[in-house]
GROMACS .gro file of N, CA, C and O in nm:
model
  340
    1MET      N    1  -1.377   1.763  -0.023
    1MET     CA    2  -1.269   1.683   0.029
    1MET      C    3  -1.327   1.555   0.089
    1MET      O    4  -1.419   1.557   0.168
    2ALA      N    5  -1.270   1.441   0.051
    2ALA     CA    6  -1.317   1.313   0.103
    2ALA      C    7  -1.261   1.289   0.243
    2ALA      O    8  -1.150   1.329   0.274
    3THR      N    9  -1.339   1.226   0.325
    3THR     CA   10  -1.292   1.192   0.458
    3THR      C   11  -1.272   1.041   0.467
    3THR      O   12  -1.355   0.964   0.421
    4ALA      N   13  -1.163   1.000   0.527
    4ALA     CA   14  -1.134   0.857   0.543
    4ALA      C   15  -1.183   0.811   0.679
    4ALA      O   16  -1.165   0.880   0.778
    5LYS      N   17  -1.246   0.696   0.680
    5LYS     CA   18  -1.289   0.639   0.807
    5LYS      C   19  -1.169   0.571   0.871
    5LYS      O   20  -1.094   0.501   0.806
    6SER      N   21  -1.156   0.591   0.999
    6SER     CA   22  -1.046   0.525   1.070
    6SER      C   23  -1.095   0.391   1.124
    6SER      O   24  -1.214   0.368   1.142
    7ILE      N   25  -0.998   0.304   1.148
    7ILE     CA   26  -1.024   0.175   1.209
    7ILE      C   27  -0.947   0.173   1.339
    7ILE      O   28  -0.826   0.192   1.340
    8ASP      N   29  -1.017   0.152   1.449
    8ASP     CA   30  -0.951   0.149   1.579
    8ASP      C   31  -0.933   0.005   1.624
    8ASP      O   32  -1.027  -0.073   1.624
    9THR      N   33  -0.808  -0.030   1.658
    9THR     CA   34  -0.779  -0.160   1.717
    9THR      C   35  -0.724  -0.133   1.856
    9THR      O   36  -0.709  -0.018   1.897
   10LEU      N   37  -0.691  -0.237   1.929
   10LEU     CA   38  -0.633  -0.218   2.061
   10LEU      C   39  -0.496  -0.151   2.054
   10LEU      O   40  -0.456  -0.079   2.144
   11ASP      N   41  -0.424  -0.175   1.943
   11ASP     CA   42  -0.288  -0.125   1.930
   11ASP      C   43  -0.274   0.002   1.847
   11ASP      O   44  -0.180   0.080   1.868
   12TYR      N   45  -0.366   0.024   1.751
   12TYR     CA   46  -0.348   0.133   1.655
   12TYR      C   47  -0.479   0.202   1.620
   12TYR      O   48  -0.586   0.142   1.627
   13LYS      N   49  -0.466   0.327   1.577
   13LYS     CA   50  -0.573   0.397   1.505
   13LYS      C   51  -0.523   0.397   1.360
   13LYS      O   52  -0.417   0.453   1.331
   14LEU      N   53  -0.597   0.333   1.271
   14LEU     CA   54  -0.554   0.310   1.134
   14LEU      C   55  -0.636   0.389   1.034
   14LEU      O   56  -0.758   0.403   1.049
   15PHE      N   57  -0.569   0.436   0.929
   15PHE     CA   58  -0.633   0.506   0.819
   15PHE      C   59  -0.593   0.435   0.690
   15PHE      O   60  -0.474   0.432   0.656
   16PRO      N   61  -0.687   0.373   0.618
   16PRO     CA   62  -0.654   0.294   0.499
   16PRO      C   63  -0.589   0.376   0.389
   16PRO      O   64  -0.626   0.491   0.364
   17SER      N   65  -0.492   0.315   0.322
   17SER     CA   66  -0.431   0.376   0.205
   17SER      C   67  -0.532   0.371   0.091
   17SER      O   68  -0.600   0.269   0.072
   18PRO      N   69  -0.543   0.476   0.012
   18PRO     CA   70  -0.635   0.472  -0.103
   18PRO      C   71  -0.590   0.372  -0.209
   18PRO      O   72  -0.668   0.334  -0.295
   19ARG      N   73  -0.466   0.325  -0.202
   19ARG     CA   74  -0.416   0.227  -0.299
   19ARG      C   75  -0.449   0.083  -0.261
   19ARG      O   76  -0.423  -0.009  -0.337
   20ASN      N   77  -0.503   0.062  -0.142
   20ASN     CA   78  -0.534  -0.074  -0.097
   20ASN      C   79  -0.637  -0.140  -0.187
   20ASN      O   80  -0.740  -0.081  -0.218
   21VAL      N   81  -0.610  -0.262  -0.223
   21VAL     CA   82  -0.710  -0.346  -0.291
   21VAL      C   83  -0.801  -0.405  -0.184
   21VAL      O   84  -0.921  -0.416  -0.202
   22HIS      N   85  -0.741  -0.442  -0.070
   22HIS     CA   86  -0.814  -0.500   0.043
   22HIS      C   87  -0.803  -0.402   0.160
   22HIS      O   88  -0.692  -0.367   0.199
   23ARG      N   89  -0.913  -0.361   0.214
   23ARG     CA   90  -0.911  -0.271   0.330
   23ARG      C   91  -0.944  -0.350   0.456
   23ARG      O   92  -1.032  -0.316   0.533
   24ILE      N   93  -0.869  -0.457   0.473
   24ILE     CA   94  -0.887  -0.548   0.585
   24ILE      C   95  -0.762  -0.540   0.672
   24ILE      O   96  -0.651  -0.534   0.620
   25VAL      N   97  -0.780  -0.546   0.803
   25VAL     CA   98  -0.666  -0.555   0.893
   25VAL      C   99  -0.640  -0.704   0.914
   25VAL      O  100  -0.715  -0.772   0.982
   26PHE      N  101  -0.535  -0.754   0.850
   26PHE     CA  102  -0.501  -0.895   0.859
   26PHE      C  103  -0.427  -0.924   0.990
   26PHE      O  104  -0.377  -0.834   1.057
   27ALA      N  105  -0.416  -1.051   1.024
   27ALA     CA  106  -0.362  -1.094   1.154
   27ALA      C  107  -0.213  -1.063   1.171
   27ALA      O  108  -0.168  -1.034   1.282
   28HIS      N  109  -0.137  -1.066   1.064
   28HIS     CA  110   0.008  -1.045   1.073
   28HIS      C  111   0.038  -0.899   1.038
   28HIS      O  112   0.005  -0.853   0.929
   29GLN      N  113   0.102  -0.829   1.132
   29GLN     CA  114   0.118  -0.684   1.117
   29GLN      C  115   0.262  -0.640   1.145
   29GLN      O  116   0.329  -0.699   1.230
   30VAL      N  117   0.304  -0.538   1.072
   30VAL     CA  118   0.435  -0.476   1.094
   30VAL      C  119   0.415  -0.325   1.102
   30VAL      O  120   0.358  -0.265   1.011
   31PHE      N  121   0.460  -0.265   1.212
   31PHE     CA  122   0.457  -0.119   1.228
   31PHE      C  123   0.593  -0.064   1.187
   31PHE      O  124   0.697  -0.114   1.232
   32VAL      N  125   0.592   0.035   1.099
   32VAL     CA  126   0.716   0.105   1.063
   32VAL      C  127   0.699   0.251   1.101
   32VAL      O  128   0.599   0.314   1.067
   33PRO      N  129   0.796   0.308   1.173
   33PRO     CA  130   0.782   0.445   1.223
   33PRO      C  131   0.819   0.552   1.121
   33PRO      O  132   0.888   0.648   1.154
   34TYR      N  133   0.775   0.535   0.998
   34TYR     CA  134   0.805   0.629   0.890
   34TYR      C  135   0.674   0.673   0.826
   34TYR      O  136   0.631   0.616   0.725
   35PRO      N  137   0.608   0.775   0.881
   35PRO     CA  138   0.476   0.812   0.830
   35PRO      C  139   0.476   0.869   0.689
   35PRO      O  140   0.374   0.865   0.622
   36TYR      N  141   0.590   0.919   0.641
   36TYR     CA  142   0.592   0.985   0.511
   36TYR      C  143   0.662   0.905   0.402
   36TYR      O  144   0.673   0.949   0.289
   37THR      N  145   0.707   0.785   0.434
   37THR     CA  146   0.773   0.701   0.335
   37THR      C  147   0.669   0.639   0.242
   37THR      O  148   0.569   0.585   0.288
   38LEU      N  149   0.692   0.649   0.113
   38LEU     CA  150   0.604   0.588   0.014
   38LEU      C  151   0.636   0.439   0.008
   38LEU      O  152   0.749   0.401  -0.025
   39ILE      N  153   0.540   0.357   0.041
   39ILE     CA  154   0.557   0.211   0.036
   39ILE      C  155   0.467   0.159  -0.076
   39ILE      O  156   0.345   0.167  -0.066
   40VAL      N  157   0.529   0.108  -0.181
   40VAL     CA  158   0.455   0.052  -0.294
   40VAL      C  159   0.448  -0.099  -0.274
   40VAL      O  160   0.541  -0.172  -0.306
   41MET      N  161   0.338  -0.143  -0.218
   41MET     CA  162   0.325  -0.283  -0.177
   41MET      C  163   0.330  -0.381  -0.295
   41MET      O  164   0.376  -0.494  -0.279
   42ASP      N  165   0.287  -0.339  -0.413
   42ASP     CA  166   0.288  -0.428  -0.530
   42ASP      C  167   0.429  -0.474  -0.566
   42ASP      O  168   0.446  -0.580  -0.625
   43GLU      N  169   0.529  -0.396  -0.531
   43GLU     CA  170   0.667  -0.427  -0.569
   43GLU      C  171   0.731  -0.535  -0.482
   43GLU      O  172   0.843  -0.577  -0.510
   44PHE      N  173   0.663  -0.580  -0.379
   44PHE     CA  174   0.718  -0.682  -0.290
   44PHE      C  175   0.682  -0.824  -0.336
   44PHE      O  176   0.744  -0.920  -0.294
   45TYR      N  177   0.580  -0.837  -0.421
   45TYR     CA  178   0.535  -0.966  -0.474
   45TYR      C  179   0.503  -1.066  -0.361
   45TYR      O  180   0.559  -1.174  -0.353
   46PHE      N  181   0.409  -1.026  -0.277
   46PHE     CA  182   0.367  -1.109  -0.166
   46PHE      C  183   0.288  -1.230  -0.216
   46PHE      O  184   0.227  -1.227  -0.322
   47LYS      N  185   0.284  -1.334  -0.134
   47LYS     CA  186   0.211  -1.457  -0.168
   47LYS      C  187   0.062  -1.443  -0.142
   47LYS      O  188  -0.019  -1.496  -0.215
   48GLY      N  189   0.026  -1.373  -0.034
   48GLY     CA  190  -0.114  -1.359   0.004
   48GLY      C  191  -0.162  -1.216  -0.008
   48GLY      O  192  -0.094  -1.129  -0.061
   49ARG      N  193  -0.281  -1.192   0.046
   49ARG     CA  194  -0.338  -1.058   0.045
   49ARG      C  195  -0.269  -0.972   0.151
   49ARG      O  196  -0.213  -1.024   0.248
   50TYR      N  197  -0.275  -0.841   0.131
   50TYR     CA  198  -0.208  -0.746   0.220
   50TYR      C  199  -0.282  -0.614   0.217
   50TYR      O  200  -0.364  -0.589   0.128
   51SER      N  201  -0.253  -0.530   0.313
   51SER     CA  202  -0.307  -0.393   0.314
   51SER      C  203  -0.210  -0.303   0.388
   51SER      O  204  -0.126  -0.348   0.466
   52LEU      N  205  -0.221  -0.175   0.362
   52LEU     CA  206  -0.132  -0.075   0.422
   52LEU      C  207  -0.216   0.036   0.482
   52LEU      O  208  -0.314   0.079   0.421
   53PHE      N  209  -0.177   0.082   0.598
   53PHE     CA  210  -0.249   0.186   0.669
   53PHE      C  211  -0.153   0.290   0.725
   53PHE      O  212  -0.045   0.256   0.770
   54SER      N  213  -0.195   0.417   0.723
   54SER     CA  214  -0.129   0.516   0.807
   54SER      C  215  -0.174   0.484   0.948
   54SER      O  216  -0.288   0.442   0.969
   55ALA      N  217  -0.085   0.504   1.045
   55ALA     CA  218  -0.119   0.457   1.178
   55ALA      C  219  -0.068   0.548   1.288
   55ALA      O  220   0.035   0.614   1.274
   56CYS      N  221  -0.143   0.547   1.396
   56CYS     CA  222  -0.100   0.608   1.521
   56CYS      C  223  -0.097   0.494   1.623
   56CYS      O  224  -0.199   0.429   1.648
   57ARG      N  225   0.022   0.468   1.679
   57ARG     CA  226   0.035   0.362   1.778
   57ARG      C  227  -0.021   0.412   1.909
   57ARG      O  228   0.021   0.514   1.961
   58MET      N  229  -0.119   0.341   1.963
   58MET     CA  230  -0.191   0.386   2.082
   58MET      C  231  -0.103   0.390   2.207
   58MET      O  232  -0.122   0.476   2.292
   59SER      N  233  -0.006   0.301   2.219
   59SER     CA  234   0.075   0.293   2.341
   59SER      C  235   0.158   0.419   2.366
   59SER      O  236   0.179   0.458   2.480
   60ASP      N  237   0.205   0.484   2.257
   60ASP     CA  238   0.291   0.601   2.276
   60ASP      C  239   0.260   0.718   2.183
   60ASP      O  240   0.329   0.819   2.186
   61GLY      N  241   0.156   0.705   2.099
   61GLY     CA  242   0.118   0.813   2.009
   61GLY      C  243   0.211   0.830   1.890
   61GLY      O  244   0.201   0.927   1.816
   62LYS      N  245   0.302   0.735   1.868
   62LYS     CA  246   0.397   0.741   1.756
   62LYS      C  247   0.323   0.721   1.624
   62LYS      O  248   0.244   0.629   1.609
   63MET      N  249   0.352   0.809   1.528
   63MET     CA  250   0.291   0.799   1.395
   63MET      C  251   0.379   0.713   1.306
   63MET      O  252   0.501   0.711   1.320
   64GLY      N  253   0.317   0.643   1.213
   64GLY     CA  254   0.389   0.558   1.119
   64GLY      C  255   0.294   0.493   1.022
   64GLY      O  256   0.190   0.550   0.988
   65GLN      N  257   0.329   0.375   0.978
   65GLN     CA  258   0.244   0.297   0.889
   65GLN      C  259   0.242   0.154   0.939
   65GLN      O  260   0.338   0.105   0.997
   66VAL      N  261   0.130   0.087   0.913
   66VAL     CA  262   0.116  -0.054   0.947
   66VAL      C  263   0.085  -0.130   0.820
   66VAL      O  264  -0.011  -0.099   0.749
   67ALA      N  265   0.171  -0.228   0.791
   67ALA     CA  266   0.146  -0.321   0.682
   67ALA      C  267   0.087  -0.446   0.744
   67ALA      O  268   0.140  -0.497   0.844
   68THR      N  269  -0.023  -0.495   0.689
   68THR     CA  270  -0.085  -0.616   0.743
   68THR      C  271  -0.090  -0.721   0.633
   68THR      O  272  -0.104  -0.690   0.515
   69PHE      N  273  -0.076  -0.847   0.676
   69PHE     CA  274  -0.062  -0.956   0.582
   69PHE      C  275  -0.150  -1.074   0.621
   69PHE      O  276  -0.161  -1.107   0.738
   70GLU      N  277  -0.206  -1.140   0.521
   70GLU     CA  278  -0.284  -1.261   0.542
   70GLU      C  279  -0.191  -1.380   0.566
   70GLU      O  280  -0.218  -1.467   0.647
   71ASP      N  281  -0.077  -1.384   0.497
   71ASP     CA  282   0.019  -1.493   0.504
   71ASP      C  283   0.136  -1.452   0.593
   71ASP      O  284   0.201  -1.350   0.570
   72ALA      N  285   0.167  -1.533   0.694
   72ALA     CA  286   0.275  -1.501   0.788
   72ALA      C  287   0.411  -1.490   0.717
   72ALA      O  288   0.496  -1.412   0.757
   73GLY      N  289   0.431  -1.565   0.611
   73GLY     CA  290   0.557  -1.559   0.536
   73GLY      C  291   0.581  -1.424   0.470
   73GLY      O  292   0.695  -1.386   0.446
   74ASP      N  293   0.474  -1.352   0.442
   74ASP     CA  294   0.488  -1.221   0.380
   74ASP      C  295   0.550  -1.118   0.474
   74ASP      O  296   0.609  -1.021   0.429
   75VAL      N  297   0.538  -1.140   0.604
   75VAL     CA  298   0.603  -1.051   0.701
   75VAL      C  299   0.754  -1.056   0.681
   75VAL      O  300   0.822  -0.953   0.680
   76GLU      N  301   0.807  -1.176   0.663
   76GLU     CA  302   0.951  -1.192   0.640
   76GLU      C  303   0.994  -1.125   0.510
   76GLU      O  304   1.100  -1.062   0.505
   77ILE      N  305   0.914  -1.138   0.406
   77ILE     CA  306   0.945  -1.073   0.278
   77ILE      C  307   0.948  -0.922   0.297
   77ILE      O  308   1.041  -0.854   0.251
   78PHE      N  309   0.847  -0.868   0.365
   78PHE     CA  310   0.841  -0.724   0.389
   78PHE      C  311   0.962  -0.677   0.469
   78PHE      O  312   1.028  -0.580   0.432
   79ASN      N  313   0.993  -0.746   0.578
   79ASN     CA  314   1.105  -0.705   0.662
   79ASN      C  315   1.239  -0.713   0.589
   79ASN      O  316   1.327  -0.630   0.612
   80ALA      N  317   1.254  -0.808   0.500
   80ALA     CA  318   1.379  -0.824   0.425
   80ALA      C  319   1.395  -0.717   0.317
   80ALA      O  320   1.506  -0.670   0.291
   81LYS      N  321   1.283  -0.677   0.254
   81LYS     CA  322   1.292  -0.587   0.139
   81LYS      C  323   1.264  -0.440   0.170
   81LYS      O  324   1.302  -0.353   0.091
   82PHE      N  325   1.198  -0.412   0.281
   82PHE     CA  326   1.161  -0.273   0.312
   82PHE      C  327   1.283  -0.192   0.353
   82PHE      O  328   1.356  -0.230   0.445
   83VAL      N  329   1.306  -0.083   0.282
   83VAL     CA  330   1.413   0.011   0.315
   83VAL      C  331   1.351   0.149   0.316
   83VAL      O  332   1.300   0.196   0.214
   84PRO      N  333   1.350   0.218   0.433
   84PRO     CA  334   1.289   0.352   0.438
   84PRO      C  335   1.371   0.451   0.355
   84PRO      O  336   1.492   0.436   0.338
   85ASP      N  337   1.301   0.551   0.303
   85ASP     CA  338   1.368   0.656   0.223
   85ASP      C  339   1.466   0.733   0.306
   85ASP      O  340   1.452   0.762   0.419
   0.00000   0.00000   0.00000
């Protein structure tokens, strides 16, 4: 069984999605409190690079996912198009 390395930030404990092309935590981030929702990032057609992580929010221990974006405009695209299952 493979083990995933976590990335600790001030706000989150992150676990990279195996589907990520880029395993970078970009500056623009969106936390969604749906840990089991399948998010297919390719279907959003973002302008810049992006990555997706399973996440534990450090402030309250809430589990979810964090989408991170290189381009600030991609946050708006994600927020407009993301619909949880």
